[in-house]
Coordinates of C-alpha atoms and ligand atoms in Angstrom, one line a residue:
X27 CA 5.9 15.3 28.7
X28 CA 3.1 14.9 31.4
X29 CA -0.2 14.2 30.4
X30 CA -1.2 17.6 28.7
X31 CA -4.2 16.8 26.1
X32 CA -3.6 18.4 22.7
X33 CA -6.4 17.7 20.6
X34 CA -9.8 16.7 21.6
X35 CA -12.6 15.7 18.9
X36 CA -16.2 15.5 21.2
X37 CA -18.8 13.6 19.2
X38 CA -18.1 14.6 15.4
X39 CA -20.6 13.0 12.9
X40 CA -20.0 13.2 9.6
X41 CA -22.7 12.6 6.3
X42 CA -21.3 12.6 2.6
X43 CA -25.2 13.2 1.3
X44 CA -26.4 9.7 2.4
X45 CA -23.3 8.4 3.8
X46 CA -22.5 8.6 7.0
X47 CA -19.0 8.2 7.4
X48 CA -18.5 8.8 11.1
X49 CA -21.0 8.4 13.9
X50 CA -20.4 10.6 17.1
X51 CA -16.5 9.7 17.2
X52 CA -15.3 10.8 20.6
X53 CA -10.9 10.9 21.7
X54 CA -8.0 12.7 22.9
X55 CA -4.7 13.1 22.3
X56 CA -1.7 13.9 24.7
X57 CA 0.8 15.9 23.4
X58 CA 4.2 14.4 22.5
X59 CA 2.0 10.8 21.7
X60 CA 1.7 9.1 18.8
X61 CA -1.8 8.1 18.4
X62 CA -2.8 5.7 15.8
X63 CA -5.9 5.4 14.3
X64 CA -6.6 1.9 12.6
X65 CA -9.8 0.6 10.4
X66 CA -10.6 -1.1 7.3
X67 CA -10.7 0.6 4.0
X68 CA -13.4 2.7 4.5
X69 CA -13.9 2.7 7.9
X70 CA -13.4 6.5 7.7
X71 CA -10.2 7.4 9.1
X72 CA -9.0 9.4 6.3
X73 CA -12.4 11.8 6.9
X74 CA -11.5 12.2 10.8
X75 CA -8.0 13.3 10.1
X76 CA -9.9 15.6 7.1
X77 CA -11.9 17.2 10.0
X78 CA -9.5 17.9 12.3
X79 CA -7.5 19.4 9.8
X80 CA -10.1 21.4 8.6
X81 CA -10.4 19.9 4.7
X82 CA -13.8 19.0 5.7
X83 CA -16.1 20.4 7.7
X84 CA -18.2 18.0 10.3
X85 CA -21.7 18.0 9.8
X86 CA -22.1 18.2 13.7
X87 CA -19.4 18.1 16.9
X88 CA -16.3 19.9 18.4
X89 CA -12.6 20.3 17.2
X90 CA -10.5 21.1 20.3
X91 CA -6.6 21.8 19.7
X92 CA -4.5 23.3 22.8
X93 CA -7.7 24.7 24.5
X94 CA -9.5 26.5 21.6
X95 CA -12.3 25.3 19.5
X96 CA -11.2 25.5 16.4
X97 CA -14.3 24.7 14.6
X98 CA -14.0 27.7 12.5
X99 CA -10.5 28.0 11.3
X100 CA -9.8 27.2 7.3
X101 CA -7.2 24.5 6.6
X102 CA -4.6 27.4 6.4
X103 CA -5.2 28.8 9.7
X104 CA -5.0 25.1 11.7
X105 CA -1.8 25.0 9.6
X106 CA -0.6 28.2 11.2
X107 CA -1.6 27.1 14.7
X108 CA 0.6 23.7 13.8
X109 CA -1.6 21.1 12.8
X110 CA -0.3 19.7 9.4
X111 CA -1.8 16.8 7.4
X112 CA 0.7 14.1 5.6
X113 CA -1.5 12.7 3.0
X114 CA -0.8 9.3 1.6
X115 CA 0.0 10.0 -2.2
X116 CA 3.3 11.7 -0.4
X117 CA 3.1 15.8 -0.9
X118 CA 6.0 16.2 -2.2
X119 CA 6.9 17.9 -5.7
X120 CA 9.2 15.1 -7.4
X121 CA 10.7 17.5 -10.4
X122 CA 11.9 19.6 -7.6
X123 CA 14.8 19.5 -5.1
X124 CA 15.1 18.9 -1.4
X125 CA 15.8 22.2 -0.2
X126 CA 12.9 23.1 -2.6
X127 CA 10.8 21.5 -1.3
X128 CA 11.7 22.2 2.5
X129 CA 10.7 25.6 1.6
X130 CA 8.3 25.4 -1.2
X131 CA 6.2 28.5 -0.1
X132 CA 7.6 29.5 2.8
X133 CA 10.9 31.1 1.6
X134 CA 10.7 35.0 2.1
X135 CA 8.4 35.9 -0.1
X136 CA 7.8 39.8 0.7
X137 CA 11.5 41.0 1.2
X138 CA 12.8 39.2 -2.0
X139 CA 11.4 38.9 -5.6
X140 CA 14.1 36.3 -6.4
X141 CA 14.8 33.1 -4.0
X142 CA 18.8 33.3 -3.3
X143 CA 19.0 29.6 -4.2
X144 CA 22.2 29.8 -2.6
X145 CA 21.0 30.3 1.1
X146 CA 18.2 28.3 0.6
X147 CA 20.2 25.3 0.0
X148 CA 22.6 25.7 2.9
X149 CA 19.3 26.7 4.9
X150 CA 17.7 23.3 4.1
X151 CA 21.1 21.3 5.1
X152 CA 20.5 23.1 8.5
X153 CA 16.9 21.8 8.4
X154 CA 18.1 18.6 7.3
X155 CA 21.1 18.2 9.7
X156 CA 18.3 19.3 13.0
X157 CA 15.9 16.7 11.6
X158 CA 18.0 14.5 11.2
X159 CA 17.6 12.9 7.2
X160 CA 20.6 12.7 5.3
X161 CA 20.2 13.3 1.7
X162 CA 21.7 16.3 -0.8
X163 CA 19.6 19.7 -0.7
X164 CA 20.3 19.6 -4.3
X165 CA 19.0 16.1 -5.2
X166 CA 16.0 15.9 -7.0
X167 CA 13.1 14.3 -5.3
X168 CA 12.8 11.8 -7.8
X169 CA 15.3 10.7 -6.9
X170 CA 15.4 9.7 -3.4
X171 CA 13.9 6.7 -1.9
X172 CA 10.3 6.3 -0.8
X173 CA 11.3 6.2 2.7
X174 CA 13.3 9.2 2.3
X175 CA 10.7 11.3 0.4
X176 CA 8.0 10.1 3.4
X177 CA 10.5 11.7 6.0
X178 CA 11.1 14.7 3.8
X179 CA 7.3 15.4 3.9
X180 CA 7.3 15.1 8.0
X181 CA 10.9 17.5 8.0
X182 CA 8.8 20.1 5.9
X183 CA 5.8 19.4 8.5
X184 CA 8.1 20.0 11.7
X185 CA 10.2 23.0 9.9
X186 CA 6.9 24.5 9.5
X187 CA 6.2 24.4 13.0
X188 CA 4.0 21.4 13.2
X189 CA 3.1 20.4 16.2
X190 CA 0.7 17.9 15.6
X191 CA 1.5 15.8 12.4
X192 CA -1.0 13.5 11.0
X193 CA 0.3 10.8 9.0
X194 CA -2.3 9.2 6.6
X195 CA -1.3 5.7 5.7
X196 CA 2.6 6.6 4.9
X197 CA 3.9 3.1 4.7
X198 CA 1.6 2.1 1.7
X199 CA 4.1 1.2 -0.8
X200 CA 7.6 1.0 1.8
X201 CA 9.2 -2.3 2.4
X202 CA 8.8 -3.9 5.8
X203 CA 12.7 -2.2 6.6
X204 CA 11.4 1.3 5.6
X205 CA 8.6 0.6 7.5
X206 CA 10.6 0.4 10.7
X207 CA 12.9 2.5 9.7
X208 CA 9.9 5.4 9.6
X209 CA 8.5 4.7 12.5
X210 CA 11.6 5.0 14.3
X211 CA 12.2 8.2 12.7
X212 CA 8.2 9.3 13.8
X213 CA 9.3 7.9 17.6
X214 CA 12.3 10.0 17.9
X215 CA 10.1 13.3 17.2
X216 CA 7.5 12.3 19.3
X217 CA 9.9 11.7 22.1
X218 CA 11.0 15.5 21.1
X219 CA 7.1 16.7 21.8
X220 CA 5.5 16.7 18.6
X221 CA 2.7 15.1 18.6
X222 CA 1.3 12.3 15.6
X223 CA -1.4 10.9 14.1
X224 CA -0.5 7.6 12.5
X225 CA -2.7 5.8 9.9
X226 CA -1.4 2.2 9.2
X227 CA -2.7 -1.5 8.3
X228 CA 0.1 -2.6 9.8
X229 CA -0.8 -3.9 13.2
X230 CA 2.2 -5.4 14.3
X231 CA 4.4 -2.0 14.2
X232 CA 1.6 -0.2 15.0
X233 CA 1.5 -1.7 18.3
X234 CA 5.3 -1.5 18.8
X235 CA 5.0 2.0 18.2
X236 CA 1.8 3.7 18.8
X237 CA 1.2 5.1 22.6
X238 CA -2.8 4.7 22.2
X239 CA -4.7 3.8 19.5
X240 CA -8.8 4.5 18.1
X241 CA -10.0 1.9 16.1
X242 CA -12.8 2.9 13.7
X243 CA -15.4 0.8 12.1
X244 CA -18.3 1.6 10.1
X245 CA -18.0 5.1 11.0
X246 CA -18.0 4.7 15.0
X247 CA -15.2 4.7 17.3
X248 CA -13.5 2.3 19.5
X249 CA -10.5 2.0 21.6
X250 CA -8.0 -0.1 20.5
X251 CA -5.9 -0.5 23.9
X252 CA -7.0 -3.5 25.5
X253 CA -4.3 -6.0 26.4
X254 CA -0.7 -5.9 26.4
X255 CA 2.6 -6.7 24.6
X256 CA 2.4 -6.2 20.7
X257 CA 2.8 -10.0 19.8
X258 CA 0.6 -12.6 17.5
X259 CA -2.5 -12.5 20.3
X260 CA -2.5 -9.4 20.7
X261 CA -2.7 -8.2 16.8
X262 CA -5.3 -11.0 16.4
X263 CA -7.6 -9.2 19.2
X264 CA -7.1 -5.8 17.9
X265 CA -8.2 -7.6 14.1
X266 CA -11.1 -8.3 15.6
X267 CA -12.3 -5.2 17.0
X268 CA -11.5 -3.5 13.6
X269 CA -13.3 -6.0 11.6
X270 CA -15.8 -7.0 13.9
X271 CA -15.7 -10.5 14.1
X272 CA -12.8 -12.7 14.4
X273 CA -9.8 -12.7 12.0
X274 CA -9.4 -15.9 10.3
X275 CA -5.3 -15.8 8.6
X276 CA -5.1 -18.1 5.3
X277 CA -2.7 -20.4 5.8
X278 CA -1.6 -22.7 2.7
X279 CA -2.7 -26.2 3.8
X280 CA 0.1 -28.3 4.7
X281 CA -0.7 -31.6 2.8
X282 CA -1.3 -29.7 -0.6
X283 CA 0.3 -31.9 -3.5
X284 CA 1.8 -29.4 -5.9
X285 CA 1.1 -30.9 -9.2
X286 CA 3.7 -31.8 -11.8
X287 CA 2.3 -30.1 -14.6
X288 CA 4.7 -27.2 -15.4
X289 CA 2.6 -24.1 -16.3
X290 CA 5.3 -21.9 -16.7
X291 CA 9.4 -22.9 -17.7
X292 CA 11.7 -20.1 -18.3
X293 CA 15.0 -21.0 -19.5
X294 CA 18.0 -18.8 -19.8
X295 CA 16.2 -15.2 -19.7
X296 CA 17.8 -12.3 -19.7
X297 CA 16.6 -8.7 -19.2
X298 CA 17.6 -5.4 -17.6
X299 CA 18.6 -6.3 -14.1
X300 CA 18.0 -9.8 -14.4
X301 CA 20.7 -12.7 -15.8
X302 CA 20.0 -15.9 -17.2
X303 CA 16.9 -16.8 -14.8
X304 CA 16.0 -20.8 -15.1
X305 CA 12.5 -21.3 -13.5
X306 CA 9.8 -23.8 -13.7
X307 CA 6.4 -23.1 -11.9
X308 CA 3.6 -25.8 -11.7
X309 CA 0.4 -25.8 -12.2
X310 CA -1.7 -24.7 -9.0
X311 CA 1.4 -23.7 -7.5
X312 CA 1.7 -20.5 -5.3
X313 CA 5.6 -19.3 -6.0
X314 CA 7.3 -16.9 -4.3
X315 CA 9.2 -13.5 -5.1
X316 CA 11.8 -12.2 -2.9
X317 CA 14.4 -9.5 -3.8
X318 CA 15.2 -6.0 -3.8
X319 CA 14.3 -3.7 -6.6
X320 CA 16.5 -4.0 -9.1
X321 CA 17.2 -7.7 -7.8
X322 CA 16.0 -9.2 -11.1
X323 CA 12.7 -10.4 -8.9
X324 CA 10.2 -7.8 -10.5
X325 CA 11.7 -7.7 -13.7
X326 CA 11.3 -11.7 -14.1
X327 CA 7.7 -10.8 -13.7
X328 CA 8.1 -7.8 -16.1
X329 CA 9.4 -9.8 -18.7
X330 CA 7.0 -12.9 -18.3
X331 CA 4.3 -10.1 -18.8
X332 CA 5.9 -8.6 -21.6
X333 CA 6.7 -5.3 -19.6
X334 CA 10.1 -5.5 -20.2
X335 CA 12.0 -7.0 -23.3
X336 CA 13.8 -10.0 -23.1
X337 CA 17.5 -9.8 -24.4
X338 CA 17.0 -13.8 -24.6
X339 CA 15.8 -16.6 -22.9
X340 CA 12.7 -18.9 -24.1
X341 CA 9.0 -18.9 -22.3
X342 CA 7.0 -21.6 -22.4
X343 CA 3.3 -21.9 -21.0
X344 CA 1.7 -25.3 -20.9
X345 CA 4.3 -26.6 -22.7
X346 CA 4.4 -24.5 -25.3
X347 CA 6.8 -21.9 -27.0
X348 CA 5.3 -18.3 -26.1
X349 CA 6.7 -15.3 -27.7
X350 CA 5.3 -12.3 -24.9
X351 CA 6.3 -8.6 -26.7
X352 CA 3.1 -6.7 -24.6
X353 CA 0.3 -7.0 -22.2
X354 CA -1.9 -7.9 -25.6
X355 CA 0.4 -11.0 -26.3
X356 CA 0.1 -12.5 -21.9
X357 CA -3.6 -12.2 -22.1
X358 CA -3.6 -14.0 -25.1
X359 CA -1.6 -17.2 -23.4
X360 CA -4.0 -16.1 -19.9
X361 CA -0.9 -14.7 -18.1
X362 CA -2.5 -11.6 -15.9
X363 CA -0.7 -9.2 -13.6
X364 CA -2.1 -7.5 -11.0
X365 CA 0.3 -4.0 -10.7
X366 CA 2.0 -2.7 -6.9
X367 CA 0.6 0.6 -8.2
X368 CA -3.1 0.6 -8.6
X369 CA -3.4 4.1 -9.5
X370 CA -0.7 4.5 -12.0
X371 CA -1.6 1.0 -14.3
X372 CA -4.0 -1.4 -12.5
X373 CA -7.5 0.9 -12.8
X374 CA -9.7 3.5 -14.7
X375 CA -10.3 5.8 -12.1
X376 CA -14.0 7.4 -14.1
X377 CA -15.0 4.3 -15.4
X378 CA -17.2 2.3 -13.5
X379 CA -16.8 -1.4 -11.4
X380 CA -18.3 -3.2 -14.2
X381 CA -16.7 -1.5 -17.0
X382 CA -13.3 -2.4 -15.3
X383 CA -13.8 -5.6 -14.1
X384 CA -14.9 -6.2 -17.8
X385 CA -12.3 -4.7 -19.0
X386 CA -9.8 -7.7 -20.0
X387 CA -12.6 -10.1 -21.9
X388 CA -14.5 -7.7 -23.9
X389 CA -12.8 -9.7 -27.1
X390 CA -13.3 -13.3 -25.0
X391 CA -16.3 -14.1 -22.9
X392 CA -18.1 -11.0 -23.3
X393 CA -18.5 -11.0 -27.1
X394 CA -21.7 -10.7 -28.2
X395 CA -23.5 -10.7 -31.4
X396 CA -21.6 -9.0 -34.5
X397 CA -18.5 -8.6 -32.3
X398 CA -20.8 -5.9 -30.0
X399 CA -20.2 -6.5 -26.2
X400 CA -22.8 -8.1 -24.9
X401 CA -23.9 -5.9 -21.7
X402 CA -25.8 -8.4 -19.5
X403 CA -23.4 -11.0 -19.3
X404 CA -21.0 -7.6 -18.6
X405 CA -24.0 -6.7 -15.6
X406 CA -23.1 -10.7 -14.5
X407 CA -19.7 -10.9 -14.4
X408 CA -19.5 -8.0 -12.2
X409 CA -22.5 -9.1 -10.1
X410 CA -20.6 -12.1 -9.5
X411 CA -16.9 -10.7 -8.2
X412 CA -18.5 -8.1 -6.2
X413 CA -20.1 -11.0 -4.3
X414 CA -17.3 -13.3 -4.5
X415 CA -14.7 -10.6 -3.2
X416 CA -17.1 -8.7 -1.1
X417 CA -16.1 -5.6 -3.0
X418 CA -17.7 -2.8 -0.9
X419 CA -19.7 -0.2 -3.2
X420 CA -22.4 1.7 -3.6
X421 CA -23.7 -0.3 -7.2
X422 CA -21.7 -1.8 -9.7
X423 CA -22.0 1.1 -11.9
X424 CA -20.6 3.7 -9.3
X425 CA -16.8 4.9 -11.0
X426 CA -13.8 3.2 -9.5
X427 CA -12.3 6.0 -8.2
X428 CA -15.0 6.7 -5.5
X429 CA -14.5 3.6 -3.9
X430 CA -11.8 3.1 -1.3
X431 CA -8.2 1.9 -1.6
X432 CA -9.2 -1.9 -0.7
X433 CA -11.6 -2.0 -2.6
X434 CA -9.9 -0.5 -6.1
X435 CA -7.6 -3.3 -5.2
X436 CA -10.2 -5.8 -5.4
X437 CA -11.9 -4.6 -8.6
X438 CA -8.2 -4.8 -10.4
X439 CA -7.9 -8.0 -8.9
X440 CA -11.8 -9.0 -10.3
X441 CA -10.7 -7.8 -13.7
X442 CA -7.9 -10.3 -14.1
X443 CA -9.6 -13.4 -12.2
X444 CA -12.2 -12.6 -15.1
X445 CA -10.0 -14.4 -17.5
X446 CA -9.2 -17.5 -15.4
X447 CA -5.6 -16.8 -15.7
X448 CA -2.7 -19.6 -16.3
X449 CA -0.5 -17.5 -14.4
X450 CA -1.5 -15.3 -12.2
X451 CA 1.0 -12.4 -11.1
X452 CA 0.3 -10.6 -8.1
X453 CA 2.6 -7.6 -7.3
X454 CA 2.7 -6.7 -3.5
X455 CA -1.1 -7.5 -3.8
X456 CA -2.2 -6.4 -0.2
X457 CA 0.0 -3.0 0.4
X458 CA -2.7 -0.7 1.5
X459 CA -5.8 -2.9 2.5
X460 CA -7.0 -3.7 5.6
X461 CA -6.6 -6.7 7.3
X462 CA -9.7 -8.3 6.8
X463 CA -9.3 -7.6 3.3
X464 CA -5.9 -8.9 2.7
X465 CA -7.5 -12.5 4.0
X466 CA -10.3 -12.6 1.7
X467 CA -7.9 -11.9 -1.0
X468 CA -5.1 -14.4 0.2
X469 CA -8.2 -17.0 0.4
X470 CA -9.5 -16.4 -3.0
X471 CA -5.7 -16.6 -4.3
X472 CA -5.7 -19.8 -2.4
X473 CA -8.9 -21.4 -3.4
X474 CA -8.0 -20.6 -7.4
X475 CA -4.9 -22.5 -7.4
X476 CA -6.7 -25.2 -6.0
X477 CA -8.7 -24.9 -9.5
X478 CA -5.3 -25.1 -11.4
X479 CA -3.8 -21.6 -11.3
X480 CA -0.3 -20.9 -11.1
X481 CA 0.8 -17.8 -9.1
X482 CA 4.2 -15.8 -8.5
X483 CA 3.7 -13.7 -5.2
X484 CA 6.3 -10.8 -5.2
X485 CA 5.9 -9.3 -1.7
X486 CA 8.5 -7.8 0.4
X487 CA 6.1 -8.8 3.4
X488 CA 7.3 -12.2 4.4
X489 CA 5.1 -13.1 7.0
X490 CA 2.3 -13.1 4.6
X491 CA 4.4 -14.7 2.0
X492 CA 5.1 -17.6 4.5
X493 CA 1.6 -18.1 5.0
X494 CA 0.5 -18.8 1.6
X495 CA 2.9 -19.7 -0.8
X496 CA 4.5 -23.5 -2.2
X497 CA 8.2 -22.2 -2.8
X498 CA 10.1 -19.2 -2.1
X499 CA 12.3 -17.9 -5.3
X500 CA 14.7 -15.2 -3.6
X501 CA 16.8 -13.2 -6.0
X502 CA 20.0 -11.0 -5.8
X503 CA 21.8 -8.6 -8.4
X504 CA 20.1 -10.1 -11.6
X505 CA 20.4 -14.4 -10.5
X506 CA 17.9 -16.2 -8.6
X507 CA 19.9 -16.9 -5.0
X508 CA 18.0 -19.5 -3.5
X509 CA 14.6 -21.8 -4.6
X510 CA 13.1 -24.0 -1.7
X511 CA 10.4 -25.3 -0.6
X512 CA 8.4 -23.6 2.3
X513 CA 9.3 -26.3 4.8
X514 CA 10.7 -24.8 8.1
X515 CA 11.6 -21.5 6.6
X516 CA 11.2 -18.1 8.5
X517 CA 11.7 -14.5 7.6
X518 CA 15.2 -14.6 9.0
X519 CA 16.1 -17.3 7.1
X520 CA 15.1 -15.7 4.1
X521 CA 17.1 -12.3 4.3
X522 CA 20.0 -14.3 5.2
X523 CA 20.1 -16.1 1.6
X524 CA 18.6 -12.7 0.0
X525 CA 21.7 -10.7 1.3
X526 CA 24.1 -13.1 0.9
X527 CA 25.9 -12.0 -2.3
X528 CA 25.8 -13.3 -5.2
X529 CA 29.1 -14.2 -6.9
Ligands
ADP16 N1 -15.5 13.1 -0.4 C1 -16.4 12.1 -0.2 N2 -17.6 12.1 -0.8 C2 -18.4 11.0 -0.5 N3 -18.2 10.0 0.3 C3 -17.0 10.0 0.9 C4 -16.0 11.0 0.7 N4 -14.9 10.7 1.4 C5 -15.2 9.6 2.0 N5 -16.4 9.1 1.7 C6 -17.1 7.9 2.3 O1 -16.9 7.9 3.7 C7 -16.6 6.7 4.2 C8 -15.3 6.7 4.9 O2 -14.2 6.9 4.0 P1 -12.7 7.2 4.4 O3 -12.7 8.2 5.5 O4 -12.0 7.6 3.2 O5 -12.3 5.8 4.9 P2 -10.8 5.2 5.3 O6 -9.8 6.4 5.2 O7 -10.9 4.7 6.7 O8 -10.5 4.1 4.3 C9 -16.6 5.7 3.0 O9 -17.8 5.1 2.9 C10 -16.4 6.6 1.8 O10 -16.9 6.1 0.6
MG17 MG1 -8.1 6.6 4.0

């Protein structure tokens, strides 16, 4: 492999009109590495990679990829010379098949007018087979996992001739196993020579994985390879150069009293994928979902929600009878949900942080005379959660959509405290958002059930779920599998019960 450098960025700065995103960021990569780049939400790792892929252009500094400056190549041309960009909303064309999207515009398109579909397909099972994925050229892309459709983008990058593959935060939204199971699949390439860019939150497979790593923070650059080993220490001192301070974890406390109250009881319900589910959550208690998809876990939380109908089974909240048919109905009895997928359900993208964060009380708190919302107690609310969850943005009338992933999160999340919910349903709440983040979230979550609020965590990330929650409710083809208390349990000892099956 040897120590060959493959790409070199020499003191890029970077201004979006007054912002300046990256402040003379200086580092190299050797071929065959993987180099991870880590940050928190808006730190401005998604504009590097941008740069040296040639979407954006620096405002000043130099671009060096196998010896040439490459300064003034289009996107298409650093494509050409192998540099290939994996965004995070995967690039792949769902309604279309494997093999066509292997070689979605890069089958012969001079020689032939029509694509022999025929060839194609056993083309791509060549591709595949070298590559090493295992899936059907013919299956629609839909249709495969997320793990699989993240390796299908990095086949299509390698088939293309990438040589350098850039990876821009590809685990958001895979389970801690297709985590691992990516980032083995990323290793065995880069032991083959290619060369990656990885952008993760994860620290602790980051540092299993990653041969050096760049930290960035407020636009500058740091390195991120001081000490050894990839265990608890060492992800607590690379925290702290990416947030700047020390990283304080939220820990449940250990003498909490979980009241008696019961907030929630569910008896008997039934729904798609889920059979006969008994539960009873307290009040200020911080419940735990485990299962697969289609375990019964997330459509518990569905049907609570009135997401999902309910073939039977009674509800009730604060001891009484609830009849939840839609979204409309929960907020009514203060039952909130915070989505897994921001983008598709949890935000308006061109409205702005105070519209959305206003967004679920404009018939409660902010009704103002003659039913008209009342706009200044809008202005406070907002005010209010973008201090209380340090939501980073420019004003509180800036849209949404321009702010970073993290902070979208926190906005959503805003919007729902906003009605100082019962229940409180949080759907793999923390995918996505920097560590620093993720702890002022898992705080807040902490210090509000303090206050009375009742909470079901569904998470697949179990370390974090250990920290903060009262109970862990696992859950297996439709039945819950296992209910305890979070007294001496670890993450083993929760996929044991989770895959034991249930008959
Ligand atoms: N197209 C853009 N226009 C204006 N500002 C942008 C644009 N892209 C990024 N920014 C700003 O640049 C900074 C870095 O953003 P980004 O690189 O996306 O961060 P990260 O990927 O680390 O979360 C942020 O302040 C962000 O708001
Ligand atoms: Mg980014």
């Amino acid at each position: 492999m040897g120590k060959e450098v493959i790409l070199k960025v020499e003191h890029i700065n970077k201004n979006f009109g007054e912002t300046v995103a990256l402040k003379d960021i200086n580092f190299s990569i050797t071929k065959g590495s993987i180099h991870s780049l880590v940050g928190k939400n808006g730190a401005g790792k998604s504009t590097i990679v941008n740069i040296i892929a040639g979407v954006y252009k620096q405002t000043n500094g130099k671009v060096t990829f196998e010896g040439n400056d490459i300064g003034n190549l289009s996107f298409k041309e650093r494509q050409d010379r192998g540099i290939e960009l994996v965004t995070q909303h995967a690039s792949v064309v769902l309604d279309m098949d494997v093999a066509e999207n292997i070689f979605l515009g890069l089958w012969p398109r001079s020689k032939f007018k029509l694509v022999d579909r025929k060839a194609m397909h056993e083309n791509a099972q060549k591709v595949l087979d070298e590559f090493g994925l295992k899936v059907d050229p013919y299956e629609l892309v839909r249709r495969l996992t997320p793990v699989e459709q993240r390796k299908l983008n990095i086949i299509r990058a390698l088939f293309s001739g990438g040589k350098l593959i850039i990876l821009d935060e590809p685990t958001t939204s895979l389970s801690i196993d297709d985590r691992n199971n990516l980032f083995r699949f990323v290793k065995k390439h880069a032991e083959n020579g290619v060369t990656f860019i990885l952008i993760s939150h994860y620290l602790e497979e980051i540092l299993q994985v990653s041969d050096a790593i760049t930290v960035l923070r407020d636009g500058s650059a740091y390195d991120g390879n001081v000490g050894e080993g990839v265990g608890y220490d060492r992800q607590m001192e690379l925290a702290k150069i990416i947030a700047g301070e020390d990283v304080e974890l939220t820990f449940r406390d250990e003498d909490k009293v979980v009241n008696e109250e019961v907030a929630v009881e569910c008896e008997g319900i039934s729904a798609k994928f889920l059979d006969q589910a008994d539960l009873k959550i307290h009040r200020g208690e911080i419940v735990g979902f485990v299962g697969f998809s289609g375990s019964g876990a997330r459509e518990l939380c569905l049907a609570l929600y009135g997401l999902m109908e309910k073939k039977s089974g009674k509800v009730k909240i604060l001891g009484e009878d609830v009849d939840i048919k839609n979204p409309t109905d929960a907020l009514k009895y203060k039952i909130c949900l915070v989505p897994n997928d921001r983008h598709a359900e949890g935000i308006v993208p061109i409205m702005s942080v105070e519209e959305n964060i206003g967004l679920s009380c404009l018939k409660t708190r902010l009704k103002g005379k003659f039913g008209l919302l009342d706009n200044s107690k809008e202005v406070e609310l907002a005010d209010d959660y973008v201090k209380q969850l340090a939501i980073k943005t420019q004003s509180i009338y800036a849209a949404s959509g321009s702010l970073s992933g993290g902070n979208q999160q926190k906005v959503v999340l805003a919007k729902v405290l906003a009605v100082n919910p019962t229940l409180l349903i949080l759907d793999e709440p923390t995918i996505g958002i920097d560590i620093k983040s993720r702890e002022e979230i898992m705080g807040l979550i902490k210090d509000l059930t303090n206050e009375g609020m009742s909470v079901i965590y569904l998470t697949n990330d179990f370390d974090e779920l250990l920290r903060i929650v009262d109970r862990v409710v696992i859950f297996n083809e439709g039945k819950i599998v296992g209910d305890m208390k979070n007294e001496n349990l670890s993450p083993d000892k929760i996929v044991n019960i989770r895959d034991r099956r249930a008959v």
